PDB file of C-alpha atoms in Angstrom:
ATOM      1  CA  UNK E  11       0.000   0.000   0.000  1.00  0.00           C
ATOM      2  CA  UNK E  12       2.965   2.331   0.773  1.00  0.00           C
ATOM      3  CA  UNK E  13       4.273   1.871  -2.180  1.00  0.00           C
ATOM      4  CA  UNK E  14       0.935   2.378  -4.079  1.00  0.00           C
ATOM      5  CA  UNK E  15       1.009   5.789  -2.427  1.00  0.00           C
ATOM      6  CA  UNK E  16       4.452   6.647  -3.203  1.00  0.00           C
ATOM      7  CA  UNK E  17       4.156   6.107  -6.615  1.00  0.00           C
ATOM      8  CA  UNK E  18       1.004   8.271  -7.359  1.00  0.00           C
ATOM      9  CA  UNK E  19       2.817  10.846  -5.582  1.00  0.00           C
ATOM     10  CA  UNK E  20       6.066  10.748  -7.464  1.00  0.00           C
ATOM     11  CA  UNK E  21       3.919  10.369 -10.933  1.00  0.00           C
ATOM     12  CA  UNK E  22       2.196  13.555 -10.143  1.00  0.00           C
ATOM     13  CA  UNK E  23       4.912  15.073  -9.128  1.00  0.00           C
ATOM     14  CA  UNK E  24       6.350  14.278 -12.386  1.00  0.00           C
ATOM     15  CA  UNK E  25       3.859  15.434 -14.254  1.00  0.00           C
ATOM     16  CA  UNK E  26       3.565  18.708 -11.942  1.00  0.00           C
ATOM     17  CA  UNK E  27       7.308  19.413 -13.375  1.00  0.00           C
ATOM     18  CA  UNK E  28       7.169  18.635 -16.826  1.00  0.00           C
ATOM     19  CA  UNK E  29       3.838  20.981 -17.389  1.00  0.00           C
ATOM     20  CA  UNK E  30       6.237  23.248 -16.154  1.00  0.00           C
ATOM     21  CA  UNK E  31       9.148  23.075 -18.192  1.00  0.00           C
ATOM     22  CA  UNK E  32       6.689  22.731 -20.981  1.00  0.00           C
ATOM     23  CA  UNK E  33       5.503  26.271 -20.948  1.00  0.00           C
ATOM     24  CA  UNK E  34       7.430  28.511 -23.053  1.00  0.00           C
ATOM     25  CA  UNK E  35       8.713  31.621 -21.804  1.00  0.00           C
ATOM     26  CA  UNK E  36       7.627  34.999 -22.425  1.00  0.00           C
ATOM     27  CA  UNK E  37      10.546  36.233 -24.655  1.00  0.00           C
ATOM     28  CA  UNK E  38      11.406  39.929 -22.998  1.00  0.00           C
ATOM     29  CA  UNK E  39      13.162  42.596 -25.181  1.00  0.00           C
ATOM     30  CA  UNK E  40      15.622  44.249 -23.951  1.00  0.00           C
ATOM     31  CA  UNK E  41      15.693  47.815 -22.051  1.00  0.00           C
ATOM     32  CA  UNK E  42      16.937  50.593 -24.443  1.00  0.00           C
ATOM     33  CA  UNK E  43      17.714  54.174 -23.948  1.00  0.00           C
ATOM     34  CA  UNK E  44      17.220  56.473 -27.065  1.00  0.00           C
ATOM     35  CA  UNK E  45      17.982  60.304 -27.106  1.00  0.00           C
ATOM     36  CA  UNK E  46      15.441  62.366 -29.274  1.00  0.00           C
ATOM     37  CA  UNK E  47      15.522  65.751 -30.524  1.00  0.00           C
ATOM     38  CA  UNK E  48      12.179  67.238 -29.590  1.00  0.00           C
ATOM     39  CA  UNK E  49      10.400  70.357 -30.299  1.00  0.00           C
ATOM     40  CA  UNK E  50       9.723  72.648 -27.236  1.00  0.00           C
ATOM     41  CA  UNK E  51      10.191  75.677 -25.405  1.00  0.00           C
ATOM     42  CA  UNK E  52       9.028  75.609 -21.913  1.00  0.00           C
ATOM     43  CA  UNK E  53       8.405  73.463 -19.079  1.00  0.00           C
ATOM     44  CA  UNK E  54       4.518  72.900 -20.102  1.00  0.00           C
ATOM     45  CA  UNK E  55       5.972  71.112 -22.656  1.00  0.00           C
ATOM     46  CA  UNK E  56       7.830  68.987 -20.636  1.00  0.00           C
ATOM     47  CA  UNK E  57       5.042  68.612 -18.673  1.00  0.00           C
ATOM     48  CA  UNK E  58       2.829  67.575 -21.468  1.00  0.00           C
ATOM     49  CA  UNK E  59       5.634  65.104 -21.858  1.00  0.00           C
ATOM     50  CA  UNK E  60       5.171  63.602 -18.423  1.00  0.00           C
ATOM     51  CA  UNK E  61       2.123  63.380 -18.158  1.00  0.00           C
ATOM     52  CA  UNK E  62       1.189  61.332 -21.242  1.00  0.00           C
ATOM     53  CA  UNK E  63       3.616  58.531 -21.384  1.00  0.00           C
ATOM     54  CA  UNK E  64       1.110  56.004 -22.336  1.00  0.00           C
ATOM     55  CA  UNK E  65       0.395  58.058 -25.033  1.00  0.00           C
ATOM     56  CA  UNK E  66       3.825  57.908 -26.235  1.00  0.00           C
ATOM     57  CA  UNK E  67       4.194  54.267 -26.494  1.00  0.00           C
ATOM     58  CA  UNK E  68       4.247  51.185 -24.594  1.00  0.00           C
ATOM     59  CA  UNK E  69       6.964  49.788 -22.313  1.00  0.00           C
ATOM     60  CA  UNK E  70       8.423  52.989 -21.691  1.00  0.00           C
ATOM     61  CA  UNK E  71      10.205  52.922 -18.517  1.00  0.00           C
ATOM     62  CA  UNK E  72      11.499  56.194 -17.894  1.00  0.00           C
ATOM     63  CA  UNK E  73      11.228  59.686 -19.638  1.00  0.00           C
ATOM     64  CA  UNK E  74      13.919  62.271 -19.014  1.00  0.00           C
ATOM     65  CA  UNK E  75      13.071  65.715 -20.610  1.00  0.00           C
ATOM     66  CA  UNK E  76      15.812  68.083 -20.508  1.00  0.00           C
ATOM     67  CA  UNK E  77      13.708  71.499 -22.038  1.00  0.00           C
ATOM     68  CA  UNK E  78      17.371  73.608 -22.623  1.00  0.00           C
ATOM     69  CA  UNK E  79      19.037  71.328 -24.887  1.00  0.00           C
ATOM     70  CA  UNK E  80      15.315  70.240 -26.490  1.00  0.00           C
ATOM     71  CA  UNK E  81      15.905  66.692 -25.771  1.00  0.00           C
ATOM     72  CA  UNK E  82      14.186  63.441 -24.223  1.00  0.00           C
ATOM     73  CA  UNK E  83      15.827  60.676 -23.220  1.00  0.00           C
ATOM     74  CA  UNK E  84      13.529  57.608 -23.099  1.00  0.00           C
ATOM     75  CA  UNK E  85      14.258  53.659 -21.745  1.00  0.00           C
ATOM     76  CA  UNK E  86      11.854  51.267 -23.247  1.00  0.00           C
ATOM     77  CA  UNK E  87      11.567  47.935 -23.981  1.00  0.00           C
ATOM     78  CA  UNK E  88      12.741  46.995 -27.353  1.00  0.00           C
ATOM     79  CA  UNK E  89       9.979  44.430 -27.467  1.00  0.00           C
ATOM     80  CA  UNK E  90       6.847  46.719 -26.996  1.00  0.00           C
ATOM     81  CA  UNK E  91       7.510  49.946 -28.702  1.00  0.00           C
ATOM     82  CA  UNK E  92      10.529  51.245 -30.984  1.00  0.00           C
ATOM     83  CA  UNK E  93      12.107  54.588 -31.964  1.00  0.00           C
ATOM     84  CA  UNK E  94       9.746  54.922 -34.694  1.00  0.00           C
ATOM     85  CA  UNK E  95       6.355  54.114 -32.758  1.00  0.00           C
ATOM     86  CA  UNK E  96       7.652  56.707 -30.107  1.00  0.00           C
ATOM     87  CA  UNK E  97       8.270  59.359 -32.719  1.00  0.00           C
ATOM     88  CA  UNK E  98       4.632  58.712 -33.625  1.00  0.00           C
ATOM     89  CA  UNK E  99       3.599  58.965 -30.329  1.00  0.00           C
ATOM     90  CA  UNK E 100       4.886  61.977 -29.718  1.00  0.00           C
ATOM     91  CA  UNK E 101       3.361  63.373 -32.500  1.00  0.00           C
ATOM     92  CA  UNK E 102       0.104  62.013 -30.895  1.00  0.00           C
ATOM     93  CA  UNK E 103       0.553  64.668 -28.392  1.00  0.00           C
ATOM     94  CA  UNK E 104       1.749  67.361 -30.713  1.00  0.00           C
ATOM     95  CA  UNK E 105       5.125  67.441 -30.520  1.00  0.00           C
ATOM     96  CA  UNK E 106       7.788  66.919 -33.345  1.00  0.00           C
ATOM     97  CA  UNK E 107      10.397  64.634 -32.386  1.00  0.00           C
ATOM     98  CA  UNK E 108      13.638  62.761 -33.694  1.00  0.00           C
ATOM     99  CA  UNK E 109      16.131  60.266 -33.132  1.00  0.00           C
ATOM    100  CA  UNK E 110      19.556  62.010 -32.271  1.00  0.00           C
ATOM    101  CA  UNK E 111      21.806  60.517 -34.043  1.00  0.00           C
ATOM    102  CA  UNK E 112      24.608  58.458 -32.805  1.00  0.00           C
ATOM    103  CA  UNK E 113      22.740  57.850 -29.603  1.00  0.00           C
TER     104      UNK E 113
END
């Protein structure tokens, strides 16, 4: 009888571990900074910015807006949004923007 017992328990135990190795994954992108050249001249702008990130695109992480220099830095997933999407999605919000290049 023990050994009845201890074998159900080890089979579903077995079958506990394969169901998990058989799921697959969620494959992540990964986290990328981009500098764009953006179009504005005060701090409302920057606030506009800030306060419509999901706007912008998904999987953004972190905005930094730096109004002097015109420029946003933004760290994103790779795997939800891309330098393109986020140019549209600043446009969505009314404000020209563009990769810097060599960043």
């Amino acid at each position: 009888m023990k050994k009845m017992i201890l074998c159900c328990l080890v089979a579903v135990l077995g079958c506990g571990v394969f169901a998990v190795e058989a799921k697959t994954p969620q494959k992540k992108g990964e986290i990328v900074t981009t500098v764009f050249t953006i179009d504005i001249d005060c701090e409302s702008c920057a606030a506009r910015i800030m306060n419509n990130v999901p706007v912008i695109g998904k999987g953004i992480k972190d905005i930094q807006v730096d109004v002097p220099s015109k420029e946003a830095t933004v760290t994103y997933d790779s795997a939800k949004t891309s330098p393109e999407e986020l140019i549209k999605g600043f446009g969505k919000i009314r404000i020209k923007a563009e990769e810097k290049p060599g960043k």
